[in-house]
Amino acid sequence: MIPQAVEAAVSRVVSPDELRLALESTIPAAEREEVLELVRWFTTWYASGEARLPTCARPSRNGNALMQLGGEDSPD
Amino acid sequence: MEASHFDERSFFSAVHASGVRALLIGRRALVLLGLPLLTADYDYWIAIDDIERFNTLAAAFQLHPTRTAADARRHGRYVLENDEHVDVLVARSLPTLHGSPVDFEGLWTRRHTIDVGTVPVCIPSLDDLILTKQIASRPKDLEDVRLLRILKESPR
């Protein structure tokens, strides 16, 4: 059971300013490189769509987390 | 709740074989594009005229609609559910938070396909996925917008 306050926080509609920032703000190089490194790792180990989909098919604790590089989902 | 025998690849295959104009949206589309995300649900946007055919194919997977087709047309969305949960948008057009219309027909025209095994799965273009994320505009959608922007702006 998800507490109501948490549910409200994750389900709320963001403000127009928050959306504008997400669409227009400069993404820091470090964030960009971290994401692209994850993509490279993911698409190397799970090279096809068929391989990738089963990895996402479970509930996440917070519903919005990227997998951890080398974490429990790593085939290593 | 009745337990389903849901096989994702068989479901995708049934969608393709049915000829239903169905776009896989939401995080599963992002996963197909190479973003390692977690999600529990399936999200589709289908043509409003294809609701009955989509429900028929879903029934073979013990997925049951929460609204009649007529009611879904009025509300613009419904859910197919059992122990799986498939959110289905059916509106011809939905507004972003900023009020810009996002039209299904445009998304369908610009769609991409990604093979899952031998089955083509239709997803919106990167730009259109960014638009669909602006419809619900929850905090996690904004996170996905940033991820999609990084994908879009990266050399492939």
Short mmCIF file of C-alpha atoms in Angstrom, two decimals:
data_model
loop_
_atom_site.label_atom_id
_atom_site.label_comp_id
_atom_site.label_asym_id
_atom_site.label_seq_id
_atom_site.Cartn_x
_atom_site.Cartn_y
_atom_site.Cartn_z
CA MET A 1 0.00 0.00 0.00
CA ILE A 2 1.43 3.36 -1.05
CA PRO A 3 0.82 6.11 1.53
CA GLN A 4 -1.59 8.75 0.26
CA ALA A 5 0.97 11.53 0.57
CA VAL A 6 3.45 9.63 -1.58
CA GLU A 7 0.77 8.78 -4.12
CA ALA A 8 -0.25 12.44 -4.26
CA ALA A 9 3.36 13.53 -4.74
CA VAL A 10 4.08 11.16 -7.63
CA SER A 11 0.71 11.68 -9.31
CA ARG A 12 0.52 15.45 -9.10
CA VAL A 13 0.51 17.52 -12.25
CA VAL A 14 3.64 19.64 -12.44
CA SER A 15 3.52 23.38 -12.92
CA PRO A 16 3.99 24.94 -16.36
CA ASP A 17 7.33 26.31 -15.15
CA GLU A 18 8.52 22.86 -14.12
CA LEU A 19 7.56 21.53 -17.54
CA ARG A 20 9.28 24.41 -19.32
CA LEU A 21 12.46 23.74 -17.35
CA ALA A 22 12.37 20.05 -18.29
CA LEU A 23 11.95 20.96 -21.94
CA GLU A 24 14.33 23.87 -22.23
CA SER A 25 16.95 23.83 -19.52
CA THR A 26 20.49 22.90 -20.40
CA ILE A 27 21.22 19.34 -19.36
CA PRO A 28 24.58 19.19 -17.59
CA ALA A 29 27.29 17.28 -19.42
CA ALA A 30 27.78 14.96 -16.45
CA GLU A 31 24.09 13.99 -16.39
CA ARG A 32 24.11 13.50 -20.12
CA GLU A 33 27.18 11.28 -20.03
CA GLU A 34 25.82 9.23 -17.11
CA VAL A 35 22.60 8.54 -18.99
CA LEU A 36 24.40 7.70 -22.23
CA GLU A 37 26.74 5.36 -20.34
CA LEU A 38 23.68 3.56 -18.98
CA VAL A 39 22.20 3.36 -22.46
CA ARG A 40 25.45 1.93 -23.84
CA TRP A 41 25.59 -0.65 -21.06
CA PHE A 42 21.92 -1.57 -21.45
CA THR A 43 21.95 -1.84 -25.22
CA THR A 44 25.18 -3.84 -25.16
CA TRP A 45 23.97 -6.43 -22.66
CA TYR A 46 20.41 -6.35 -23.93
CA ALA A 47 21.00 -5.81 -27.60
CA SER A 48 17.45 -6.36 -28.86
CA GLY A 49 14.01 -5.11 -27.95
CA GLU A 50 13.08 -8.65 -27.10
CA ALA A 51 15.91 -8.83 -24.56
CA ARG A 52 15.23 -5.41 -23.07
CA LEU A 53 11.54 -5.60 -22.31
CA PRO A 54 11.65 -8.35 -19.68
CA THR A 55 14.12 -6.30 -17.64
CA CYS A 56 11.58 -3.53 -17.03
CA ALA A 57 8.65 -5.71 -16.13
CA ARG A 58 8.58 -5.37 -12.43
CA PRO A 59 7.37 -2.72 -10.05
CA SER A 60 9.85 -0.14 -8.95
CA ARG A 61 10.01 1.05 -5.37
CA ASN A 62 9.59 4.65 -6.41
CA GLY A 63 8.27 4.09 -9.89
CA ASN A 64 10.80 6.34 -11.54
CA ALA A 65 14.26 4.95 -10.98
CA LEU A 66 16.72 4.12 -13.65
CA MET A 67 18.30 0.74 -13.12
CA GLN A 68 21.63 0.92 -11.36
CA LEU A 69 24.65 0.37 -13.53
CA GLY A 70 26.11 -2.98 -12.51
CA GLY A 71 23.30 -3.47 -10.00
CA GLU A 72 21.11 -6.46 -9.43
CA ASP A 73 19.85 -6.39 -12.99
CA SER A 74 23.31 -6.67 -14.43
CA PRO A 75 24.02 -10.01 -16.03
CA ASP A 76 27.46 -9.92 -14.41
CA MET B 1 -8.78 -11.15 -9.55
CA GLU B 2 -8.53 -13.72 -12.28
CA ALA B 3 -4.98 -14.76 -13.14
CA SER B 4 -4.05 -14.18 -16.74
CA HIS B 5 -1.66 -16.14 -18.91
CA PHE B 6 -0.07 -13.05 -20.30
CA ASP B 7 2.76 -13.53 -22.73
CA GLU B 8 4.07 -10.18 -23.85
CA ARG B 9 5.46 -11.30 -27.17
CA SER B 10 2.23 -13.13 -28.03
CA PHE B 11 0.30 -10.01 -27.14
CA PHE B 12 2.47 -7.83 -29.37
CA SER B 13 2.06 -10.40 -32.12
CA ALA B 14 -1.71 -10.36 -31.73
CA VAL B 15 -1.74 -6.56 -31.87
CA HIS B 16 0.30 -6.60 -35.06
CA ALA B 17 -1.77 -9.34 -36.67
CA SER B 18 -5.03 -7.57 -35.82
CA GLY B 19 -4.20 -4.51 -37.88
CA VAL B 20 -5.20 -2.28 -34.97
CA ARG B 21 -3.45 1.07 -35.16
CA ALA B 22 -1.79 0.83 -31.76
CA LEU B 23 1.20 2.78 -30.50
CA LEU B 24 3.12 1.50 -27.51
CA ILE B 25 3.78 4.60 -25.44
CA GLY B 26 4.99 5.10 -21.88
CA ARG B 27 8.10 3.61 -20.38
CA ARG B 28 8.06 0.36 -22.31
CA ALA B 29 8.61 2.41 -25.45
CA LEU B 30 11.56 4.10 -23.73
CA VAL B 31 12.98 0.71 -22.79
CA LEU B 32 12.77 -0.41 -26.41
CA LEU B 33 14.78 2.69 -27.31
CA GLY B 34 17.52 1.67 -24.90
CA LEU B 35 16.68 3.42 -21.64
CA PRO B 36 16.90 1.05 -18.69
CA LEU B 37 13.74 1.98 -16.81
CA LEU B 38 11.35 0.06 -14.62
CA THR B 39 7.62 -0.01 -15.06
CA ALA B 40 4.68 -2.15 -14.08
CA ASP B 41 2.14 -1.17 -16.71
CA TYR B 42 1.61 -1.16 -20.44
CA ASP B 43 0.53 2.07 -22.11
CA TYR B 44 -1.06 2.20 -25.53
CA TRP B 45 -2.60 4.91 -27.64
CA ILE B 46 -4.89 3.38 -30.24
CA ALA B 47 -7.12 4.70 -33.00
CA ILE B 48 -10.57 5.50 -31.68
CA ASP B 49 -12.15 3.33 -34.36
CA ASP B 50 -10.16 0.29 -33.33
CA ILE B 51 -11.36 -0.12 -29.74
CA GLU B 52 -13.55 -3.14 -30.40
CA ARG B 53 -10.83 -4.99 -32.30
CA PHE B 54 -8.29 -4.18 -29.58
CA ASN B 55 -10.64 -5.47 -26.91
CA THR B 56 -11.30 -8.63 -28.88
CA LEU B 57 -7.62 -9.48 -29.14
CA ALA B 58 -7.10 -8.55 -25.48
CA ALA B 59 -9.88 -10.89 -24.43
CA ALA B 60 -7.77 -13.81 -25.62
CA PHE B 61 -5.27 -12.78 -22.91
CA GLN B 62 -8.00 -12.54 -20.25
CA LEU B 63 -7.65 -8.76 -20.27
CA HIS B 64 -10.98 -7.08 -19.66
CA PRO B 65 -11.95 -3.47 -20.44
CA THR B 66 -13.04 -1.19 -17.63
CA ARG B 67 -15.44 0.69 -19.94
CA THR B 68 -17.60 -0.20 -22.88
CA ALA B 69 -16.24 0.97 -26.22
CA ALA B 70 -18.85 3.73 -26.35
CA ASP B 71 -17.95 4.88 -22.86
CA ALA B 72 -14.24 4.75 -23.68
CA ARG B 73 -14.88 6.98 -26.71
CA ARG B 74 -16.60 9.50 -24.45
CA HIS B 75 -13.84 9.47 -21.83
CA GLY B 76 -10.89 9.17 -24.20
CA ARG B 77 -9.27 6.40 -22.22
CA TYR B 78 -9.82 3.13 -20.44
CA VAL B 79 -7.95 0.26 -18.91
CA LEU B 80 -7.56 -3.37 -19.86
CA GLU B 81 -6.85 -5.32 -16.77
CA ASN B 82 -6.46 -8.55 -15.02
CA ASP B 83 -3.26 -9.15 -13.11
CA GLU B 84 -1.71 -7.10 -15.91
CA HIS B 85 -2.69 -3.46 -16.37
CA VAL B 86 -2.87 -1.86 -19.80
CA ASP B 87 -3.71 1.85 -19.93
CA VAL B 88 -5.32 2.67 -23.26
CA LEU B 89 -5.73 6.16 -24.69
CA VAL B 90 -8.32 6.40 -27.46
CA ALA B 91 -8.86 10.13 -27.81
CA ARG B 92 -8.33 11.59 -31.27
CA SER B 93 -6.35 14.39 -29.64
CA LEU B 94 -5.15 15.28 -26.16
CA PRO B 95 -3.67 18.55 -24.93
CA THR B 96 -0.26 18.97 -23.35
CA LEU B 97 -0.01 20.88 -20.10
CA HIS B 98 0.70 23.97 -22.19
CA GLY B 99 -2.46 23.35 -24.23
CA SER B 100 -0.87 22.19 -27.46
CA PRO B 101 -2.88 19.43 -29.13
CA VAL B 102 -1.28 16.03 -29.61
CA ASP B 103 -3.13 14.18 -32.37
CA PHE B 104 -3.13 10.42 -32.67
CA GLU B 105 -3.17 10.58 -36.46
CA GLY B 106 0.01 12.66 -36.51
CA LEU B 107 1.74 10.31 -34.10
CA TRP B 108 0.65 7.35 -36.20
CA THR B 109 1.91 8.93 -39.42
CA ARG B 110 5.34 9.61 -37.85
CA ARG B 111 5.57 6.28 -35.98
CA HIS B 112 8.64 4.09 -35.84
CA THR B 113 8.72 0.35 -35.55
CA ILE B 114 11.04 -1.72 -33.42
CA ASP B 115 11.20 -5.47 -33.75
CA VAL B 116 10.56 -7.53 -30.66
CA GLY B 117 11.76 -10.87 -31.88
CA THR B 118 10.09 -11.05 -35.27
CA VAL B 119 7.16 -8.85 -34.27
CA PRO B 120 7.12 -5.17 -35.25
CA VAL B 121 5.99 -2.92 -32.41
CA CYS B 122 4.90 0.61 -33.27
CA ILE B 123 6.08 3.48 -31.09
CA PRO B 124 5.96 7.25 -31.54
CA SER B 125 9.00 9.16 -32.77
CA LEU B 126 11.32 10.63 -30.13
CA ASP B 127 9.79 14.09 -30.54
CA ASP B 128 6.31 12.65 -30.24
CA LEU B 129 7.22 10.61 -27.16
CA ILE B 130 8.36 13.87 -25.58
CA LEU B 131 4.96 15.32 -26.47
CA THR B 132 3.04 12.38 -24.99
CA LYS B 133 4.96 12.85 -21.75
CA GLN B 134 3.57 16.38 -21.58
CA ILE B 135 -0.02 15.15 -21.49
CA ALA B 136 0.03 13.69 -17.99
CA SER B 137 2.93 15.92 -16.90
CA ARG B 138 3.68 14.18 -13.62
CA PRO B 139 7.12 14.48 -12.03
CA LYS B 140 8.21 11.13 -13.47
CA ASP B 141 7.12 12.27 -16.93
CA LEU B 142 9.49 15.21 -16.65
CA GLU B 143 12.32 12.84 -15.75
CA ASP B 144 11.47 10.86 -18.86
CA VAL B 145 11.45 14.06 -20.93
CA ARG B 146 15.04 14.74 -19.85
CA LEU B 147 16.07 11.18 -20.74
CA LEU B 148 14.40 11.46 -24.14
CA ARG B 149 16.06 14.81 -24.77
CA ILE B 150 19.44 13.23 -24.05
CA LEU B 151 18.69 10.40 -26.48
CA LYS B 152 17.46 12.82 -29.10
CA GLU B 153 20.46 15.10 -28.82
CA SER B 154 23.07 12.35 -28.71
CA PRO B 155 24.89 11.16 -31.83
CA ARG B 156 23.55 7.68 -32.65
#
